[in-house]
mmCIF file of C-alpha atoms in Angstrom:
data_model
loop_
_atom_site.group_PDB
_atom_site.id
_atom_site.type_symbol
_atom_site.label_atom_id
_atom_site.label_comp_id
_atom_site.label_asym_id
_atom_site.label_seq_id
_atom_site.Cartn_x
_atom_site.Cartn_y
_atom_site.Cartn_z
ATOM 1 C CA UNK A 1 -9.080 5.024 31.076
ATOM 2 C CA UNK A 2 -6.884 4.353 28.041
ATOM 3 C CA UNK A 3 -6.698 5.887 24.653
ATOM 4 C CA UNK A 4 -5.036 4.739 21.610
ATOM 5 C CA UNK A 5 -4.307 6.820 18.371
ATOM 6 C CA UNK A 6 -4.741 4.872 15.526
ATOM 7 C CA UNK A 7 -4.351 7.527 12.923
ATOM 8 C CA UNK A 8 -5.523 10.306 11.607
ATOM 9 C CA UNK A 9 -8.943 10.902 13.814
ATOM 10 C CA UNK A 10 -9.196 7.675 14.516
ATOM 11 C CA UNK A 11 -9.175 6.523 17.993
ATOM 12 C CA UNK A 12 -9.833 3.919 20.684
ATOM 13 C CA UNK A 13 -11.426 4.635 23.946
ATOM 14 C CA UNK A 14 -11.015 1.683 26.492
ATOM 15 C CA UNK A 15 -12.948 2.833 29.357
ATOM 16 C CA UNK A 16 -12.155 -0.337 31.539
ATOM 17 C CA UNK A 17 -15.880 -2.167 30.866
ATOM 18 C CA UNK A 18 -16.291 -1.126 27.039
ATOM 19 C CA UNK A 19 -14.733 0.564 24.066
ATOM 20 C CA UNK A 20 -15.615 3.551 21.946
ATOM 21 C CA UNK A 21 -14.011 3.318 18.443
ATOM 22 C CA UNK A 22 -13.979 6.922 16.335
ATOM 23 C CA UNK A 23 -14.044 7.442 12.545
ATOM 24 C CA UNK A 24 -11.721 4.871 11.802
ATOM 25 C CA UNK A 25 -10.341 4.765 8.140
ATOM 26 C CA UNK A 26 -7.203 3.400 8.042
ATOM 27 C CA UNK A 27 -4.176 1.310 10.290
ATOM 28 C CA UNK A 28 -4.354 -1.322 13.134
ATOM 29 C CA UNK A 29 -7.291 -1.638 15.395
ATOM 30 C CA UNK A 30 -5.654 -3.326 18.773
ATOM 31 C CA UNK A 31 -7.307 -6.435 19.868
ATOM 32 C CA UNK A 32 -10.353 -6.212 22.259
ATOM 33 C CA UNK A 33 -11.795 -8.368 25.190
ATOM 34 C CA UNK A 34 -15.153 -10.162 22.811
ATOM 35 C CA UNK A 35 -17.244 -9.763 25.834
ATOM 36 C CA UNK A 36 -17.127 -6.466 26.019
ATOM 37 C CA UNK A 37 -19.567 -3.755 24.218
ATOM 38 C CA UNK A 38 -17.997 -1.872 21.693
ATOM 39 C CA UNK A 39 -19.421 1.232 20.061
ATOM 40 C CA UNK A 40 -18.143 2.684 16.381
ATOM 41 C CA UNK A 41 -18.814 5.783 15.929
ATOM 42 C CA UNK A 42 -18.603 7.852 12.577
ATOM 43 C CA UNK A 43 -18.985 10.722 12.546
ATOM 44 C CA UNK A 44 -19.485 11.553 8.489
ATOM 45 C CA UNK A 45 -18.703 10.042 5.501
ATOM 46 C CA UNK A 46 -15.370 11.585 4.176
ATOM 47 C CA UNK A 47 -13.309 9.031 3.671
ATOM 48 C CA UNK A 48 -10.351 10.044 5.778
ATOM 49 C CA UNK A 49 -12.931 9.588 8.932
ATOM 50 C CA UNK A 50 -15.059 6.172 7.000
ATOM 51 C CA UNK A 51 -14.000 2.885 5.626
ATOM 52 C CA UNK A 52 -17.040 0.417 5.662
ATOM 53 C CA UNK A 53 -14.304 -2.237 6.573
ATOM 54 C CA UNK A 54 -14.918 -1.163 9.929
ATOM 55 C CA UNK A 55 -18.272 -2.482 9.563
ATOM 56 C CA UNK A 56 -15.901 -6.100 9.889
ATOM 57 C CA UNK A 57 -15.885 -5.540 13.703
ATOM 58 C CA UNK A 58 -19.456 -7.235 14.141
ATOM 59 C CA UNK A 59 -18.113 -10.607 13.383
ATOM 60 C CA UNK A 60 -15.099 -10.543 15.882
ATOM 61 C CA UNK A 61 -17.466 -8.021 18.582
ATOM 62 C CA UNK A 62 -20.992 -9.695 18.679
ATOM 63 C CA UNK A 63 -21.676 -6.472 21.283
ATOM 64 C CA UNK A 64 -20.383 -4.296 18.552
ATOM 65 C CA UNK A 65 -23.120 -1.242 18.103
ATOM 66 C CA UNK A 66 -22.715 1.178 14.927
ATOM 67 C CA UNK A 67 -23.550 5.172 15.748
ATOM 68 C CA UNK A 68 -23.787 6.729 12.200
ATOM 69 C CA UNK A 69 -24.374 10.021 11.459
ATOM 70 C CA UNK A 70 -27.169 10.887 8.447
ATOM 71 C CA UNK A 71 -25.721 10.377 5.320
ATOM 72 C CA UNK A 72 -22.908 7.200 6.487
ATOM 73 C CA UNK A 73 -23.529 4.767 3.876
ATOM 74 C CA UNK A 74 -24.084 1.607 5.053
ATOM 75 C CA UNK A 75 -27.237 -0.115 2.635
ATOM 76 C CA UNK A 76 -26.050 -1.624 -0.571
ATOM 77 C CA UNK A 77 -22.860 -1.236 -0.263
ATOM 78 C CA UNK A 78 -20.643 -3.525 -2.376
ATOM 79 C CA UNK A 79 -18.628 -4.511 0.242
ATOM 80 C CA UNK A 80 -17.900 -8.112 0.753
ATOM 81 C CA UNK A 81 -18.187 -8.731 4.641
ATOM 82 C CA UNK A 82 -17.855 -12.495 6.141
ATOM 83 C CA UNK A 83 -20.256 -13.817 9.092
ATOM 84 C CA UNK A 84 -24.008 -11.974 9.914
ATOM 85 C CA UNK A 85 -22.740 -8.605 8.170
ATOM 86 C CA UNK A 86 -23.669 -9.406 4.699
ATOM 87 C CA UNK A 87 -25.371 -11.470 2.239
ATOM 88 C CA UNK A 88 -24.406 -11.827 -1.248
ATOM 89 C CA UNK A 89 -22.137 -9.265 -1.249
ATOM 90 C CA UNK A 90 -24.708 -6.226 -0.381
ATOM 91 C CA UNK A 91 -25.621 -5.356 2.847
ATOM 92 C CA UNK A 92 -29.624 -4.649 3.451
ATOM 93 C CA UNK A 93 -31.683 -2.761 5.869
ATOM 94 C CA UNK A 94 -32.883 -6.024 7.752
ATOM 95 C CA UNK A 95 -28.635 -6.907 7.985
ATOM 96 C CA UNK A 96 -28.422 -4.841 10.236
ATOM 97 C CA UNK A 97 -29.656 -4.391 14.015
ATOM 98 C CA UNK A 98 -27.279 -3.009 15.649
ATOM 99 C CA UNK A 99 -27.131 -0.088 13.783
ATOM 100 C CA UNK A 100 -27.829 3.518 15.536
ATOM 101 C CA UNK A 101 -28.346 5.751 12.590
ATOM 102 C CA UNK A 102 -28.181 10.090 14.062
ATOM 103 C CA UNK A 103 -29.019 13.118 13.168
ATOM 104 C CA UNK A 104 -27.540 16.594 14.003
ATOM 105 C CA UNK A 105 -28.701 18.199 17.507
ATOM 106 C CA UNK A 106 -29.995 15.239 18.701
ATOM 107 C CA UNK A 107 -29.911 13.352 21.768
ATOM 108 C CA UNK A 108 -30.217 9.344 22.074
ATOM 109 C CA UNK A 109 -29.893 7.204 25.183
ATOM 110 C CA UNK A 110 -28.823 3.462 24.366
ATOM 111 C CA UNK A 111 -27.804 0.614 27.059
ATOM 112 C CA UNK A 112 -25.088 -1.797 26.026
ATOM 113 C CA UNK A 113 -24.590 -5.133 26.103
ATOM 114 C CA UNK A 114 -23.444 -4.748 30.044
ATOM 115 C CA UNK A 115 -26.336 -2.846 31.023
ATOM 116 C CA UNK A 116 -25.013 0.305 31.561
ATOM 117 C CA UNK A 117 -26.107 3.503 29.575
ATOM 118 C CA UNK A 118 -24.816 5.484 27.184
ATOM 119 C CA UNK A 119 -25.728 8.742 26.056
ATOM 120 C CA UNK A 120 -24.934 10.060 22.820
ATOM 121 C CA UNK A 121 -25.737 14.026 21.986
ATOM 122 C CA UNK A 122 -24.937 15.210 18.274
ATOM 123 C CA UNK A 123 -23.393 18.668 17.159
ATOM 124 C CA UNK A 124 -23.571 20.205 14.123
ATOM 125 C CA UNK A 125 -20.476 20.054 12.178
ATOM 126 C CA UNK A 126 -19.240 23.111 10.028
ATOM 127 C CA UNK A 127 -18.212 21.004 7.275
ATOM 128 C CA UNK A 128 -19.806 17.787 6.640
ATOM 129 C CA UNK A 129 -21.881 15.407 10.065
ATOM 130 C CA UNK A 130 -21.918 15.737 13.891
ATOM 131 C CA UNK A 131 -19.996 15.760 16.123
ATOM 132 C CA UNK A 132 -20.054 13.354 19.243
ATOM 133 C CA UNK A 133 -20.345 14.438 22.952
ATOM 134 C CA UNK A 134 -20.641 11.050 24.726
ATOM 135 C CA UNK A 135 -21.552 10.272 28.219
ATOM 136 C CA UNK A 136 -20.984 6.629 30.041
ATOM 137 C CA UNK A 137 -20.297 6.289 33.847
ATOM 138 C CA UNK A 138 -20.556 9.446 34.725
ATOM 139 C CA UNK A 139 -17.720 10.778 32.182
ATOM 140 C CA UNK A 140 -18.268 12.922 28.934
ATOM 141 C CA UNK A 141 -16.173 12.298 25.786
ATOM 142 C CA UNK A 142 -16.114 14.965 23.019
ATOM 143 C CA UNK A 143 -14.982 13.768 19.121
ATOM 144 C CA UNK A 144 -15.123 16.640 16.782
ATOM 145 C CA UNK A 145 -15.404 14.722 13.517
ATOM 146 C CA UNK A 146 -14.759 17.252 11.317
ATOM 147 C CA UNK A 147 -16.217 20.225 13.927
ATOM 148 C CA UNK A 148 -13.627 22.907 13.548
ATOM 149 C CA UNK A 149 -12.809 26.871 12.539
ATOM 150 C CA UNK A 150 -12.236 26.138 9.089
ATOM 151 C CA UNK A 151 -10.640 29.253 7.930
ATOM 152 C CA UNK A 152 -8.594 30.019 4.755
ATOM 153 C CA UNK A 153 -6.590 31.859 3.663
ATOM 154 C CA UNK A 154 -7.832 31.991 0.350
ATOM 155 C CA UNK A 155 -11.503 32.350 1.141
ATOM 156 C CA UNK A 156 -13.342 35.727 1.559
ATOM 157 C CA UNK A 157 -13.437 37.470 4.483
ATOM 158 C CA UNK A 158 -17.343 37.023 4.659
ATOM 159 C CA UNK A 159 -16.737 33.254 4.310
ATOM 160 C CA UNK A 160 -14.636 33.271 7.415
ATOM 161 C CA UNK A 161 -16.328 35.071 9.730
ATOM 162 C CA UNK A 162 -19.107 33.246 9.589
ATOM 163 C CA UNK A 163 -17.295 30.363 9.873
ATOM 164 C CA UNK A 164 -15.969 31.170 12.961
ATOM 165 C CA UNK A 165 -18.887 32.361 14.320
ATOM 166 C CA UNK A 166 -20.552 29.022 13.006
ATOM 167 C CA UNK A 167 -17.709 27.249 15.321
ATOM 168 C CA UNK A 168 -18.274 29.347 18.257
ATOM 169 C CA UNK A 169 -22.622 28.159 18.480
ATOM 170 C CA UNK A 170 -21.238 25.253 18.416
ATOM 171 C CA UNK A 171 -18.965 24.567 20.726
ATOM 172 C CA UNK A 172 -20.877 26.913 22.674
ATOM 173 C CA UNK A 173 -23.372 23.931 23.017
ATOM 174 C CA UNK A 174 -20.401 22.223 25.508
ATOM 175 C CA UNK A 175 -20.476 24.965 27.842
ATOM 176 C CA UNK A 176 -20.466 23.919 31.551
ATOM 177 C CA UNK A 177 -19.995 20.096 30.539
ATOM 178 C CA UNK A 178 -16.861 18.656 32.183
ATOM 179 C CA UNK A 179 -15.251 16.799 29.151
ATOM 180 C CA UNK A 180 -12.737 14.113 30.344
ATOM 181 C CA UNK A 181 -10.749 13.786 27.111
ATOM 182 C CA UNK A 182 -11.840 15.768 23.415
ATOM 183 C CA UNK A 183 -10.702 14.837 20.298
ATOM 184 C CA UNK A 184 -10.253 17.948 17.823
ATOM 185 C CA UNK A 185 -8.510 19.069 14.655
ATOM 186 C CA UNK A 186 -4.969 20.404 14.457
ATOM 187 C CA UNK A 187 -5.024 20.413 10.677
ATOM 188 C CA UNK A 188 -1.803 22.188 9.345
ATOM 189 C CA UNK A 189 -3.521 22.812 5.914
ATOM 190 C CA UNK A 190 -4.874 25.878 7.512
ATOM 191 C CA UNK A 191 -1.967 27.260 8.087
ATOM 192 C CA UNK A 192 -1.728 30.343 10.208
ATOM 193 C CA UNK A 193 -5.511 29.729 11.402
ATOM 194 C CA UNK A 194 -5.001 26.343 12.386
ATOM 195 C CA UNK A 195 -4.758 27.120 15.952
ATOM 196 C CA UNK A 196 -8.044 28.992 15.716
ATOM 197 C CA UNK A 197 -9.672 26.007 15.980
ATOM 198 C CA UNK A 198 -8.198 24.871 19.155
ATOM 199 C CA UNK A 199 -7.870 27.871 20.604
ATOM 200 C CA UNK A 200 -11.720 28.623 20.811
ATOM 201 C CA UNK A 201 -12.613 24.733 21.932
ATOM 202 C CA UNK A 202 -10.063 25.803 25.012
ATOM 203 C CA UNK A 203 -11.535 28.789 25.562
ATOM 204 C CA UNK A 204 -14.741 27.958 25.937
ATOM 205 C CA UNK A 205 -14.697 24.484 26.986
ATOM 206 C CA UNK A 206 -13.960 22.976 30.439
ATOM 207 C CA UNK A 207 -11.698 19.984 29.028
ATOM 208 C CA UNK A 208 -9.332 17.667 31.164
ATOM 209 C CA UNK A 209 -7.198 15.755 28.116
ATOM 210 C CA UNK A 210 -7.667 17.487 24.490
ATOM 211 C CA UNK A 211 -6.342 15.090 21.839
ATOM 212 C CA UNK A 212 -5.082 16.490 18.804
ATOM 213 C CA UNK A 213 -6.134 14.958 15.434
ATOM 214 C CA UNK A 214 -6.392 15.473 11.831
ATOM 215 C CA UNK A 215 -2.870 16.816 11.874
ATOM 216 C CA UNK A 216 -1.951 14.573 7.905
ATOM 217 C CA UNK A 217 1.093 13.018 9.876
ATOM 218 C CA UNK A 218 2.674 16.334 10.658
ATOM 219 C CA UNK A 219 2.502 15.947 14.371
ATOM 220 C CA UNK A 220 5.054 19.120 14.792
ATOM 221 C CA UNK A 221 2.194 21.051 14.844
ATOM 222 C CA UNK A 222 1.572 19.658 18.336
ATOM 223 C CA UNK A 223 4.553 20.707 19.629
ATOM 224 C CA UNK A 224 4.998 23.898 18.016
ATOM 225 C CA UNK A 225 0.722 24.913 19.343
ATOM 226 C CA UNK A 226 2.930 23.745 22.981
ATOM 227 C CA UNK A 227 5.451 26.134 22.556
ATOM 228 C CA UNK A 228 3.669 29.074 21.635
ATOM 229 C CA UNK A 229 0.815 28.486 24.039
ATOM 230 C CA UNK A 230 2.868 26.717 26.980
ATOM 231 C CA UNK A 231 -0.293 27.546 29.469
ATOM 232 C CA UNK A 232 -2.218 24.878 27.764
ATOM 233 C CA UNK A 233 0.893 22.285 27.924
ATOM 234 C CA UNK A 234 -1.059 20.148 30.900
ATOM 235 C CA UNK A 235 -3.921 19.463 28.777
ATOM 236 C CA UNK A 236 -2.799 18.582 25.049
ATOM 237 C CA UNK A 237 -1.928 15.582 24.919
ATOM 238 C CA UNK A 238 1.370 15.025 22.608
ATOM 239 C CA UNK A 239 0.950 12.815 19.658
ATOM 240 C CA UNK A 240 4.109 11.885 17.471
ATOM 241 C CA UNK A 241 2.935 8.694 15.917
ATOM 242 C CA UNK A 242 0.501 6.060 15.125
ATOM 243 C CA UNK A 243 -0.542 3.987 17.458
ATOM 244 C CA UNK A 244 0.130 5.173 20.816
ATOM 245 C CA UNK A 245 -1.303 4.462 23.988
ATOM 246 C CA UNK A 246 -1.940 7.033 26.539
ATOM 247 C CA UNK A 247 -3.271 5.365 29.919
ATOM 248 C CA UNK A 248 -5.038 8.354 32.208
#
């Protein structure tokens, strides 16, 4: 299994027979073998987790398949696309077939272009989306989106707790599940809460590689959740700039 941060939250899963692309926005997307299925996934429509560019993919990846959650425009959007993607500059409904619009709490079971299955279940995310707990040959892979303990310091104390108690459901959800790498928000914005966050998803999660993301290029904060919590050293994975590969 190989990941590779793009930036951001963006990242590429290469599982060996297909690739999982998250909430890409921005930077390089490395080259991929054409014959193999590739799913984008998105996991709202902020647009520090969606570009529509990455809509593109479907001429270079004729296996590509596009996981949306509700509300990821993707119908009349003024986006010029070359190939099968668009026509006159707008994309319609009937453009589109390999599109896998979902909803929050859901299940769906697709197969890919090599026959295998795939198994995507939705969370509910406390800002805006899902999240994504994916399962493909026998592994599960967790993307948070924009799932996290957003507390602040400037909000009321009301506001907060039910936050976090709005994060802990959630993640609750992923109790008992074996996840073989996560995906989650270190955002530094949050100052002395944003290891809340994190902190919780360890807790109650049984998680092999945890990937931080959504750190605004301050990857310190990696190091610095390392050094004050050096028990969970074997399982963050340290990020310190775009587009590195990590090969598990």
């Amino acid at each position: 299994m190989k990941v590779i941060y793009i930036r951001h939250s963006g990242f590429l899963l290469d599982t060996g027979d297909a690739y999982f692309l998250f909430d890409y926005y921005k930077g390089s997307v490395p080259e991929m073998d054409t014959d193999k299925p590739l799913a984008v996934f998105t996991s709202h429509k902020h647009k520090d987790h969606f570009n529509p560019v990455v809509f593109g993919l479907a001429d270079k990846y004729p296996h590509a398949l596009f996981v949306l959650a509700k509300g990821v425009p993707y119908k009349n959007l003024s986006v010029k696309f070359s190939g099968n993607i668009a026509r006159q500059n707008k994309i319609s409904p009937g453009d589109f077939k390999n599109i896998l619009p979902v909803k929050k709490d859901t299940k769906e079971t697709v197969w890919l272009s090599n026959g295998k299955e795939l198994v995507i279940r939705t969370l509910r995310s406390t800002d805006e989306g899902v999240a994504f707990l994916i399962r493909y040959n026998g592994r599960n892979y967790y993307h948070a989106g924009d799932l996290n303990m957003w507390v602040w310091e400037n909000e009321t104390e009301g506001y907060n707790k039910n936050m976090e108690q709005r994060y802990i459901t959630e993640i609750g959800k992923l109790k008992g599940i074996k996840i073989d790498a996560a995906f989650i928000p270190f955002d530094p914005r949050l100052k002395d809460s944003a290891y809340k966050g994190p902190l919780a998803f360890l807790s109650y999660t049984d998680c092999r590689h945890v990937f931080p993301m959504h750190c605004w290029g301050d990857y310190g904060i990696i190091d610095n959740f390392i050094k004050e919590y050096p028990e969970y050293k074997d399982k963050i994975v340290r990020i310190t700039n775009e587009n590195m590969v990590f090969q598990l």
